[in-house]
PDB file of N, CA and C in Angstrom:
ATOM      1  N   UNK L   1     118.065 104.521  59.765  1.00  0.00           N
ATOM      2  CA  UNK L   1     117.062 105.407  60.111  1.00  0.00           C
ATOM      3  C   UNK L   1     117.660 106.271  61.305  1.00  0.00           C
ATOM      4  N   UNK L   2     117.822 107.737  61.533  1.00  0.00           N
ATOM      5  CA  UNK L   2     118.295 108.335  62.531  1.00  0.00           C
ATOM      6  C   UNK L   2     117.052 108.635  63.290  1.00  0.00           C
ATOM      7  N   UNK L   3     117.093 108.512  64.569  1.00  0.00           N
ATOM      8  CA  UNK L   3     116.215 108.719  65.629  1.00  0.00           C
ATOM      9  C   UNK L   3     116.537 110.112  66.333  1.00  0.00           C
ATOM     10  N   UNK L   4     115.818 111.193  66.210  1.00  0.00           N
ATOM     11  CA  UNK L   4     116.174 112.257  67.008  1.00  0.00           C
ATOM     12  C   UNK L   4     115.532 112.390  68.286  1.00  0.00           C
ATOM     13  N   UNK L   5     116.043 112.661  69.189  1.00  0.00           N
ATOM     14  CA  UNK L   5     115.370 112.902  70.475  1.00  0.00           C
ATOM     15  C   UNK L   5     115.380 114.266  71.269  1.00  0.00           C
ATOM     16  N   UNK L   6     114.403 114.632  71.987  1.00  0.00           N
ATOM     17  CA  UNK L   6     114.365 115.866  72.426  1.00  0.00           C
ATOM     18  C   UNK L   6     115.203 115.768  73.776  1.00  0.00           C
ATOM     19  N   UNK L   7     115.785 117.067  74.033  1.00  0.00           N
ATOM     20  CA  UNK L   7     116.070 117.155  75.561  1.00  0.00           C
ATOM     21  C   UNK L   7     115.119 117.143  76.491  1.00  0.00           C
ATOM     22  N   UNK L   8     113.983 117.350  76.221  1.00  0.00           N
ATOM     23  CA  UNK L   8     113.058 117.128  77.252  1.00  0.00           C
ATOM     24  C   UNK L   8     112.696 115.850  77.286  1.00  0.00           C
ATOM     25  N   UNK L   9     112.712 114.899  76.413  1.00  0.00           N
ATOM     26  CA  UNK L   9     112.315 113.854  76.263  1.00  0.00           C
ATOM     27  C   UNK L   9     113.584 112.730  77.131  1.00  0.00           C
ATOM     28  N   UNK L  10     114.722 113.386  76.888  1.00  0.00           N
ATOM     29  CA  UNK L  10     116.089 112.589  77.481  1.00  0.00           C
ATOM     30  C   UNK L  10     115.906 112.993  79.091  1.00  0.00           C
ATOM     31  N   UNK L  11     115.523 114.254  79.332  1.00  0.00           N
ATOM     32  CA  UNK L  11     115.756 114.615  80.613  1.00  0.00           C
ATOM     33  C   UNK L  11     114.737 113.591  81.357  1.00  0.00           C
ATOM     34  N   UNK L  12     113.333 113.389  80.593  1.00  0.00           N
ATOM     35  CA  UNK L  12     112.238 112.849  81.285  1.00  0.00           C
ATOM     36  C   UNK L  12     112.694 111.149  81.754  1.00  0.00           C
ATOM     37  N   UNK L  13     113.614 110.626  80.526  1.00  0.00           N
ATOM     38  CA  UNK L  13     114.100 109.075  80.678  1.00  0.00           C
ATOM     39  C   UNK L  13     115.084 109.196  81.919  1.00  0.00           C
ATOM     40  N   UNK L  14     115.756 110.422  82.146  1.00  0.00           N
ATOM     41  CA  UNK L  14     116.882 110.558  83.155  1.00  0.00           C
ATOM     42  C   UNK L  14     116.545 110.374  84.404  1.00  0.00           C
ATOM     43  N   UNK L  15     115.405 111.074  84.483  1.00  0.00           N
ATOM     44  CA  UNK L  15     114.584 111.139  85.710  1.00  0.00           C
ATOM     45  C   UNK L  15     113.651 109.879  86.168  1.00  0.00           C
ATOM     46  N   UNK L  16     113.466 109.115  85.333  1.00  0.00           N
ATOM     47  CA  UNK L  16     113.152 107.686  85.282  1.00  0.00           C
ATOM     48  C   UNK L  16     113.897 107.020  85.951  1.00  0.00           C
ATOM     49  N   UNK L  17     115.044 106.924  85.080  1.00  0.00           N
ATOM     50  CA  UNK L  17     116.141 105.966  85.478  1.00  0.00           C
ATOM     51  C   UNK L  17     116.952 105.906  86.685  1.00  0.00           C
ATOM     52  N   UNK L  18     117.025 107.624  87.094  1.00  0.00           N
ATOM     53  CA  UNK L  18     117.356 108.078  88.344  1.00  0.00           C
ATOM     54  C   UNK L  18     116.288 106.940  89.634  1.00  0.00           C
ATOM     55  N   UNK L  19     115.264 107.262  89.331  1.00  0.00           N
ATOM     56  CA  UNK L  19     114.089 106.827  90.192  1.00  0.00           C
ATOM     57  C   UNK L  19     114.386 105.257  90.301  1.00  0.00           C
ATOM     58  N   UNK L  20     114.551 104.483  89.224  1.00  0.00           N
ATOM     59  CA  UNK L  20     114.697 103.232  88.951  1.00  0.00           C
ATOM     60  C   UNK L  20     115.908 102.648  89.938  1.00  0.00           C
ATOM     61  N   UNK L  21     117.030 103.392  89.766  1.00  0.00           N
ATOM     62  CA  UNK L  21     118.196 103.121  90.459  1.00  0.00           C
ATOM     63  C   UNK L  21     118.113 102.850  91.803  1.00  0.00           C
ATOM     64  N   UNK L  22     117.145 103.611  92.560  1.00  0.00           N
ATOM     65  CA  UNK L  22     117.037 103.688  94.050  1.00  0.00           C
ATOM     66  C   UNK L  22     115.668 103.050  94.437  1.00  0.00           C
ATOM     67  N   UNK L  23     115.137 102.348  93.603  1.00  0.00           N
ATOM     68  CA  UNK L  23     113.886 101.687  93.670  1.00  0.00           C
ATOM     69  C   UNK L  23     112.679 102.490  93.986  1.00  0.00           C
ATOM     70  N   UNK L  24     112.649 103.776  93.383  1.00  0.00           N
ATOM     71  CA  UNK L  24     111.447 104.564  93.579  1.00  0.00           C
ATOM     72  C   UNK L  24     110.711 105.369  92.667  1.00  0.00           C
ATOM     73  N   UNK L  25     110.642 104.241  91.553  1.00  0.00           N
ATOM     74  CA  UNK L  25     109.969 104.665  90.086  1.00  0.00           C
ATOM     75  C   UNK L  25     108.549 104.756  90.618  1.00  0.00           C
ATOM     76  N   UNK L  26     107.916 106.058  90.125  1.00  0.00           N
ATOM     77  CA  UNK L  26     106.605 106.307  90.256  1.00  0.00           C
ATOM     78  C   UNK L  26     105.732 106.285  88.887  1.00  0.00           C
ATOM     79  N   UNK L  27     104.555 105.815  89.163  1.00  0.00           N
ATOM     80  CA  UNK L  27     103.556 105.741  88.028  1.00  0.00           C
ATOM     81  C   UNK L  27     103.610 106.715  87.275  1.00  0.00           C
ATOM     82  N   UNK L  28     103.523 108.140  88.090  1.00  0.00           N
ATOM     83  CA  UNK L  28     103.451 109.258  87.478  1.00  0.00           C
ATOM     84  C   UNK L  28     104.398 109.470  86.619  1.00  0.00           C
ATOM     85  N   UNK L  29     105.818 108.992  86.906  1.00  0.00           N
ATOM     86  CA  UNK L  29     106.801 109.363  86.004  1.00  0.00           C
ATOM     87  C   UNK L  29     106.685 108.401  84.804  1.00  0.00           C
ATOM     88  N   UNK L  30     106.342 107.220  84.979  1.00  0.00           N
ATOM     89  CA  UNK L  30     106.324 105.999  83.670  1.00  0.00           C
ATOM     90  C   UNK L  30     105.164 106.788  82.988  1.00  0.00           C
ATOM     91  N   UNK L  31     104.344 107.172  83.557  1.00  0.00           N
ATOM     92  CA  UNK L  31     103.115 107.619  82.505  1.00  0.00           C
ATOM     93  C   UNK L  31     103.684 108.624  81.576  1.00  0.00           C
ATOM     94  N   UNK L  32     104.275 109.596  82.284  1.00  0.00           N
ATOM     95  CA  UNK L  32     105.004 111.038  81.564  1.00  0.00           C
ATOM     96  C   UNK L  32     105.926 110.491  80.642  1.00  0.00           C
ATOM     97  N   UNK L  33     106.865 109.598  80.942  1.00  0.00           N
ATOM     98  CA  UNK L  33     107.857 109.255  79.927  1.00  0.00           C
ATOM     99  C   UNK L  33     107.320 108.503  78.798  1.00  0.00           C
ATOM    100  N   UNK L  34     106.278 107.524  79.107  1.00  0.00           N
ATOM    101  CA  UNK L  34     105.684 106.964  77.702  1.00  0.00           C
ATOM    102  C   UNK L  34     104.965 107.704  77.201  1.00  0.00           C
ATOM    103  N   UNK L  35     103.937 108.742  77.936  1.00  0.00           N
ATOM    104  CA  UNK L  35     103.245 109.655  76.697  1.00  0.00           C
ATOM    105  C   UNK L  35     104.300 110.570  75.835  1.00  0.00           C
ATOM    106  N   UNK L  36     105.253 110.908  76.385  1.00  0.00           N
ATOM    107  CA  UNK L  36     106.346 111.646  75.770  1.00  0.00           C
ATOM    108  C   UNK L  36     106.922 110.846  74.494  1.00  0.00           C
ATOM    109  N   UNK L  37     107.379 109.739  74.771  1.00  0.00           N
ATOM    110  CA  UNK L  37     107.676 108.460  73.832  1.00  0.00           C
ATOM    111  C   UNK L  37     106.890 108.426  72.846  1.00  0.00           C
ATOM    112  N   UNK L  38     105.157 108.398  72.952  1.00  0.00           N
ATOM    113  CA  UNK L  38     104.235 108.318  72.011  1.00  0.00           C
ATOM    114  C   UNK L  38     104.402 109.562  71.141  1.00  0.00           C
ATOM    115  N   UNK L  39     104.363 110.410  71.836  1.00  0.00           N
ATOM    116  CA  UNK L  39     104.099 111.741  71.150  1.00  0.00           C
ATOM    117  C   UNK L  39     105.306 112.091  70.272  1.00  0.00           C
ATOM    118  N   UNK L  40     106.608 111.483  70.658  1.00  0.00           N
ATOM    119  CA  UNK L  40     107.720 112.013  69.751  1.00  0.00           C
ATOM    120  C   UNK L  40     107.618 111.075  68.681  1.00  0.00           C
ATOM    121  N   UNK L  41     107.084 109.681  68.799  1.00  0.00           N
ATOM    122  CA  UNK L  41     106.793 108.954  67.745  1.00  0.00           C
ATOM    123  C   UNK L  41     105.842 109.187  66.515  1.00  0.00           C
ATOM    124  N   UNK L  42     104.837 109.927  67.199  1.00  0.00           N
ATOM    125  CA  UNK L  42     103.559 110.412  66.328  1.00  0.00           C
ATOM    126  C   UNK L  42     104.065 111.286  65.484  1.00  0.00           C
ATOM    127  N   UNK L  43     105.008 112.575  66.126  1.00  0.00           N
ATOM    128  CA  UNK L  43     105.315 113.659  65.704  1.00  0.00           C
ATOM    129  C   UNK L  43     106.432 113.349  64.415  1.00  0.00           C
ATOM    130  N   UNK L  44     107.194 112.212  64.371  1.00  0.00           N
ATOM    131  CA  UNK L  44     108.414 111.909  63.487  1.00  0.00           C
ATOM    132  C   UNK L  44     107.870 110.836  62.534  1.00  0.00           C
ATOM    133  N   UNK L  45     106.747 110.303  63.002  1.00  0.00           N
ATOM    134  CA  UNK L  45     106.314 109.223  62.058  1.00  0.00           C
ATOM    135  C   UNK L  45     107.305 107.787  62.057  1.00  0.00           C
ATOM    136  N   UNK L  46     107.770 107.843  63.331  1.00  0.00           N
ATOM    137  CA  UNK L  46     108.892 106.553  63.670  1.00  0.00           C
ATOM    138  C   UNK L  46     108.072 105.612  64.695  1.00  0.00           C
ATOM    139  N   UNK L  47     108.513 104.538  64.587  1.00  0.00           N
ATOM    140  CA  UNK L  47     108.043 103.563  65.715  1.00  0.00           C
ATOM    141  C   UNK L  47     108.327 103.823  67.048  1.00  0.00           C
ATOM    142  N   UNK L  48     107.295 103.591  67.883  1.00  0.00           N
ATOM    143  CA  UNK L  48     107.327 104.061  69.001  1.00  0.00           C
ATOM    144  C   UNK L  48     108.595 103.125  70.045  1.00  0.00           C
ATOM    145  N   UNK L  49     108.489 102.089  69.474  1.00  0.00           N
ATOM    146  CA  UNK L  49     109.396 100.815  69.901  1.00  0.00           C
ATOM    147  C   UNK L  49     110.816 101.544  69.752  1.00  0.00           C
ATOM    148  N   UNK L  50     111.042 101.960  68.574  1.00  0.00           N
ATOM    149  CA  UNK L  50     112.485 102.353  68.122  1.00  0.00           C
ATOM    150  C   UNK L  50     112.900 103.300  68.626  1.00  0.00           C
ATOM    151  N   UNK L  51     111.914 104.659  69.071  1.00  0.00           N
ATOM    152  CA  UNK L  51     112.110 105.521  69.669  1.00  0.00           C
ATOM    153  C   UNK L  51     112.432 105.196  71.298  1.00  0.00           C
ATOM    154  N   UNK L  52     111.678 104.502  71.853  1.00  0.00           N
ATOM    155  CA  UNK L  52     112.054 104.064  73.440  1.00  0.00           C
ATOM    156  C   UNK L  52     113.356 103.509  73.136  1.00  0.00           C
ATOM    157  N   UNK L  53     113.557 102.586  72.360  1.00  0.00           N
ATOM    158  CA  UNK L  53     114.709 101.933  72.328  1.00  0.00           C
ATOM    159  C   UNK L  53     115.866 102.697  72.228  1.00  0.00           C
ATOM    160  N   UNK L  54     115.729 103.404  71.700  1.00  0.00           N
ATOM    161  CA  UNK L  54     117.095 104.611  71.180  1.00  0.00           C
ATOM    162  C   UNK L  54     117.058 105.373  72.513  1.00  0.00           C
ATOM    163  N   UNK L  55     115.986 106.003  72.952  1.00  0.00           N
ATOM    164  CA  UNK L  55     116.283 106.525  74.529  1.00  0.00           C
ATOM    165  C   UNK L  55     116.776 106.082  75.424  1.00  0.00           C
ATOM    166  N   UNK L  56     116.522 104.761  75.318  1.00  0.00           N
ATOM    167  CA  UNK L  56     117.135 104.044  76.583  1.00  0.00           C
ATOM    168  C   UNK L  56     118.598 103.742  76.423  1.00  0.00           C
ATOM    169  N   UNK L  57     118.900 103.310  75.190  1.00  0.00           N
ATOM    170  CA  UNK L  57     120.117 103.347  74.965  1.00  0.00           C
ATOM    171  C   UNK L  57     121.121 104.692  75.188  1.00  0.00           C
ATOM    172  N   UNK L  58     120.639 105.626  74.899  1.00  0.00           N
ATOM    173  CA  UNK L  58     121.286 107.081  75.159  1.00  0.00           C
ATOM    174  C   UNK L  58     121.518 107.141  76.795  1.00  0.00           C
ATOM    175  N   UNK L  59     120.365 107.190  77.549  1.00  0.00           N
ATOM    176  CA  UNK L  59     120.240 107.163  78.903  1.00  0.00           C
ATOM    177  C   UNK L  59     121.201 106.228  79.622  1.00  0.00           C
ATOM    178  N   UNK L  60     120.981 105.028  79.259  1.00  0.00           N
ATOM    179  CA  UNK L  60     121.178 104.106  80.121  1.00  0.00           C
ATOM    180  C   UNK L  60     122.724 103.356  79.553  1.00  0.00           C
ATOM    181  N   UNK L  61     123.097 103.435  78.316  1.00  0.00           N
ATOM    182  CA  UNK L  61     124.328 103.107  78.142  1.00  0.00           C
ATOM    183  C   UNK L  61     124.955 104.108  77.042  1.00  0.00           C
ATOM    184  N   UNK L  62     125.312 105.340  78.118  1.00  0.00           N
ATOM    185  CA  UNK L  62     125.942 106.376  76.868  1.00  0.00           C
ATOM    186  C   UNK L  62     127.206 105.959  76.398  1.00  0.00           C
ATOM    187  N   UNK L  63     127.819 106.733  75.157  1.00  0.00           N
ATOM    188  CA  UNK L  63     129.207 106.644  74.749  1.00  0.00           C
ATOM    189  C   UNK L  63     130.074 107.112  75.841  1.00  0.00           C
ATOM    190  N   UNK L  64     131.153 106.166  76.096  1.00  0.00           N
ATOM    191  CA  UNK L  64     132.119 107.063  76.784  1.00  0.00           C
ATOM    192  C   UNK L  64     132.839 108.284  75.994  1.00  0.00           C
ATOM    193  N   UNK L  65     133.239 109.367  76.923  1.00  0.00           N
ATOM    194  CA  UNK L  65     133.821 110.508  76.285  1.00  0.00           C
ATOM    195  C   UNK L  65     135.211 110.132  75.770  1.00  0.00           C
ATOM    196  N   UNK L  66     135.383 110.496  74.684  1.00  0.00           N
ATOM    197  CA  UNK L  66     136.598 110.486  74.185  1.00  0.00           C
ATOM    198  C   UNK L  66     137.510 111.323  74.419  1.00  0.00           C
ATOM    199  N   UNK L  67     137.983 111.788  75.484  1.00  0.00           N
ATOM    200  CA  UNK L  67     138.490 112.805  75.922  1.00  0.00           C
ATOM    201  C   UNK L  67     139.497 112.397  76.927  1.00  0.00           C
TER     202      UNK L  67
END
């Protein structure tokens, strides 16, 4: 199953990840990311867990550029 993520969702997770890197993650950021993950899962009929897992994989462990 292919999980398609929106640019908005990836941007929210990148912001959260950046905050985590400097130990400054806020509750507001967490709530926004989780709400967006839930909305995406509901909109696509996919598991919220699977959407979140793929999102974190893309943001935290990106594929190296083949250039």
